Amino acid sequence: MEIIRGHAAARALLAARLHSAGRSVVLLAKDSEDLAQLKALLQLFSSKTTAGAATPDTTLGAADAHEGWVFMPPFPAGSHSRGAWGARLAALDTLRQRQSLPTGVVACLDSLLPKYPPPRVLAELRLELTCGADYAPELIIDQAVDWGFLRTPLVTQPGEITRRGDILDIFPPGHSHPLRLEFFGDTLEQIRLFEPSGQRSVRNITEFTLLPALPAPGYGDFLIQAEKWWEEL
């Protein structure tokens, strides 16, 4: 079914009903304002939770999602920030995990323009961190930097990472708050969400997945393929 015109409320209601009936739905917004309106309406109309939907800051792969709906961030001209790209990669990873499930996607028209990484990129470029497991903090930092994260004295923006002794702060893609990882030696003892402004703890989580902060990480054959494409241009 394809709907070309219609009021935002009518489009959102029909999309919500199709999705609740087990259909995958793509809903296109003309701009960021329309996207925000459709998102609010879908959250209002969606009363049935679909198994497997991601919820920000509580699951392995966090993204802007609600009850089986994934909201792709707008892609305005010149948008190259780590925060913007990280949010897109988190949304793409949620879609990758939901390939066999009914999924609703809401995106602006400009989100159809860029060439996104294939699903295998996010399937391979991921690091799952769980409380109680052992990880070398400096190796986590090295991996994050390879994936586009920026080392800073203080973490305030998505795509930033820093370390102070046994504490590692990181702002991963798709999360609404930065995370504070507390180690005892190499054992990850605690993961806490915190407010970047006042450093106040928000809540604890037990696991999360670290994804690249930029769409073209310098890793393995992906870098080789990128160099090949560049030479062909």
CSV table of C-alpha atoms in Angstrom, one decimal, residues 34-188:
chain,number,residue,atom,x,y,z
A,34,ASP,CA,7.2,16.6,9.9
A,35,LEU,CA,9.4,13.8,11.3
A,36,ALA,CA,9.0,15.1,14.9
A,37,GLN,CA,5.2,15.3,14.4
A,38,LEU,CA,4.9,11.8,13.0
A,39,LYS,CA,7.1,10.4,15.8
A,40,ALA,CA,4.9,12.0,18.5
A,41,LEU,CA,1.7,10.7,16.8
A,42,LEU,CA,3.1,7.1,16.4
A,43,GLN,CA,4.1,7.0,20.0
A,44,LEU,CA,0.5,8.0,20.8
A,45,PHE,CA,-1.1,5.5,18.5
A,46,SER,CA,1.2,2.5,19.1
A,47,SER,CA,-0.3,0.6,22.0
A,48,LYS,CA,1.2,-2.8,21.3
A,49,THR,CA,4.8,-3.5,22.1
A,50,THR,CA,6.6,-5.6,19.4
A,51,ALA,CA,9.1,-8.1,20.7
A,52,GLY,CA,12.7,-7.1,19.9
A,53,ALA,CA,12.2,-3.3,19.8
A,54,ALA,CA,15.1,-1.3,21.0
A,55,THR,CA,14.8,1.1,23.8
A,56,PRO,CA,17.4,3.8,24.4
A,57,ASP,CA,20.0,3.2,27.0
A,58,THR,CA,18.5,-0.1,28.2
A,59,THR,CA,19.4,-2.7,25.6
A,60,LEU,CA,22.6,-4.0,23.9
A,61,GLY,CA,22.0,-1.8,20.8
A,62,ALA,CA,20.4,1.5,21.7
A,63,ALA,CA,18.6,3.6,19.0
A,64,ASP,CA,15.8,6.1,18.6
A,65,ALA,CA,13.1,3.4,18.6
A,66,HIS,CA,9.6,2.9,20.1
A,67,GLU,CA,7.5,-0.3,20.1
A,68,GLY,CA,9.0,-1.6,16.9
A,69,TRP,CA,9.3,1.8,15.2
A,70,VAL,CA,12.8,3.1,14.2
A,71,PHE,CA,13.2,6.8,13.6
A,72,MET,CA,16.1,7.7,11.3
A,73,PRO,CA,17.6,11.1,12.1
A,74,PRO,CA,17.4,13.8,9.4
A,75,PHE,CA,20.3,14.2,7.0
A,76,PRO,CA,20.6,17.9,6.4
A,77,ALA,CA,23.3,19.2,4.0
A,78,GLY,CA,26.7,19.3,5.7
A,79,SER,CA,25.7,17.0,8.5
A,80,HIS,CA,29.0,15.3,9.4
A,81,SER,CA,29.0,15.3,13.2
A,82,ARG,CA,29.8,12.2,15.2
A,83,GLY,CA,26.5,12.6,17.0
A,84,ALA,CA,24.4,12.7,13.9
A,85,TRP,CA,26.2,9.8,12.2
A,86,GLY,CA,26.3,7.8,15.4
A,87,ALA,CA,22.5,8.1,15.7
A,88,ARG,CA,22.0,6.9,12.1
A,89,LEU,CA,24.4,4.0,12.6
A,90,ALA,CA,22.5,3.0,15.8
A,91,ALA,CA,19.2,3.1,13.9
A,92,LEU,CA,20.6,1.1,11.0
A,93,ASP,CA,21.9,-1.5,13.5
A,94,THR,CA,18.4,-1.8,15.0
A,95,LEU,CA,17.0,-2.4,11.5
A,96,ARG,CA,19.7,-5.0,10.9
A,97,GLN,CA,18.6,-6.9,14.1
A,98,ARG,CA,15.0,-6.7,13.2
A,99,GLN,CA,15.2,-8.1,9.6
A,100,SER,CA,12.9,-11.0,10.4
A,101,LEU,CA,10.4,-8.9,12.5
A,102,PRO,CA,7.7,-6.4,11.4
A,103,THR,CA,9.4,-3.1,11.6
A,104,GLY,CA,8.2,0.5,11.1
A,105,VAL,CA,10.7,3.1,9.7
A,106,VAL,CA,10.1,6.8,9.8
A,107,ALA,CA,12.6,8.9,7.9
A,108,CYS,CA,13.0,12.2,6.1
A,109,LEU,CA,13.4,12.3,2.4
A,110,ASP,CA,17.0,13.5,2.8
A,111,SER,CA,17.8,10.2,4.6
A,112,LEU,CA,17.4,8.4,1.3
A,113,LEU,CA,20.3,10.3,-0.3
A,114,PRO,CA,23.5,8.9,1.4
A,115,LYS,CA,25.1,5.6,0.7
A,116,TYR,CA,24.9,3.7,4.0
A,117,PRO,CA,27.3,0.9,5.1
A,118,PRO,CA,26.0,-2.6,4.3
A,119,PRO,CA,24.6,-4.7,7.2
A,120,ARG,CA,27.7,-6.8,7.5
A,121,VAL,CA,29.7,-3.7,8.6
A,122,LEU,CA,27.6,-3.2,11.8
A,123,ALA,CA,27.4,-7.0,12.3
A,124,GLU,CA,31.2,-7.2,12.5
A,125,LEU,CA,32.1,-3.7,13.9
A,126,ARG,CA,30.6,-4.0,17.3
A,127,LEU,CA,31.9,-4.6,20.8
A,128,GLU,CA,29.5,-5.9,23.5
A,129,LEU,CA,30.4,-4.9,27.0
A,130,THR,CA,28.9,-6.6,30.1
A,131,CYS,CA,29.3,-6.0,33.8
A,132,GLY,CA,31.4,-8.7,35.4
A,133,ALA,CA,33.4,-9.5,32.3
A,134,ASP,CA,37.1,-8.6,31.8
A,135,TYR,CA,38.3,-6.0,29.2
A,136,ALA,CA,41.5,-4.0,29.0
A,137,PRO,CA,40.3,-0.4,29.2
A,138,GLU,CA,43.1,0.9,27.0
A,139,LEU,CA,42.1,-1.6,24.3
A,140,ILE,CA,38.5,-0.4,24.4
A,141,ILE,CA,39.8,3.1,23.9
A,142,ASP,CA,42.0,2.0,21.0
A,143,GLN,CA,39.1,0.3,19.3
A,144,ALA,CA,36.8,3.2,19.8
A,145,VAL,CA,39.4,5.6,18.3
A,146,ASP,CA,39.7,3.3,15.3
A,147,TRP,CA,35.9,3.6,15.0
A,148,GLY,CA,35.9,7.3,14.9
A,149,PHE,CA,35.6,8.3,18.6
A,150,LEU,CA,37.5,11.4,19.7
A,151,ARG,CA,39.6,11.4,22.9
A,152,THR,CA,38.7,14.5,25.0
A,153,PRO,CA,39.5,15.7,28.5
A,154,LEU,CA,35.7,15.6,29.3
A,155,VAL,CA,32.9,13.7,27.6
A,156,THR,CA,30.0,16.0,26.7
A,157,GLN,CA,29.1,15.1,23.1
A,158,PRO,CA,28.3,11.8,21.2
A,159,GLY,CA,31.4,10.2,19.8
A,160,GLU,CA,33.7,11.3,22.6
A,161,ILE,CA,35.7,9.1,25.0
A,162,THR,CA,38.1,9.7,28.0
A,163,ARG,CA,39.8,7.8,30.8
A,164,ARG,CA,40.7,8.8,34.3
A,165,GLY,CA,42.4,5.9,36.2
A,166,ASP,CA,39.9,3.0,36.5
A,167,ILE,CA,37.0,5.1,35.1
A,168,LEU,CA,36.3,5.2,31.4
A,169,ASP,CA,33.6,7.7,30.1
A,170,ILE,CA,32.2,7.2,26.6
A,171,PHE,CA,29.2,8.7,24.7
A,172,PRO,CA,28.2,5.9,22.3
A,173,PRO,CA,26.0,6.1,19.2
A,174,GLY,CA,22.2,6.0,19.9
A,175,HIS,CA,22.4,6.7,23.6
A,176,SER,CA,20.8,9.8,25.1
A,177,HIS,CA,23.4,10.0,27.9
A,178,PRO,CA,27.1,9.2,28.1
A,179,LEU,CA,28.2,6.1,30.0
A,180,ARG,CA,30.7,5.7,32.8
A,181,LEU,CA,32.5,2.4,33.0
A,182,GLU,CA,34.1,1.6,36.3
A,183,PHE,CA,36.8,-1.0,36.4
A,184,PHE,CA,38.6,-3.0,39.1
A,185,GLY,CA,41.8,-4.0,37.2
A,186,ASP,CA,40.4,-5.3,33.9
A,187,THR,CA,37.0,-6.3,35.4
A,188,LEU,CA,34.1,-4.1,34.3
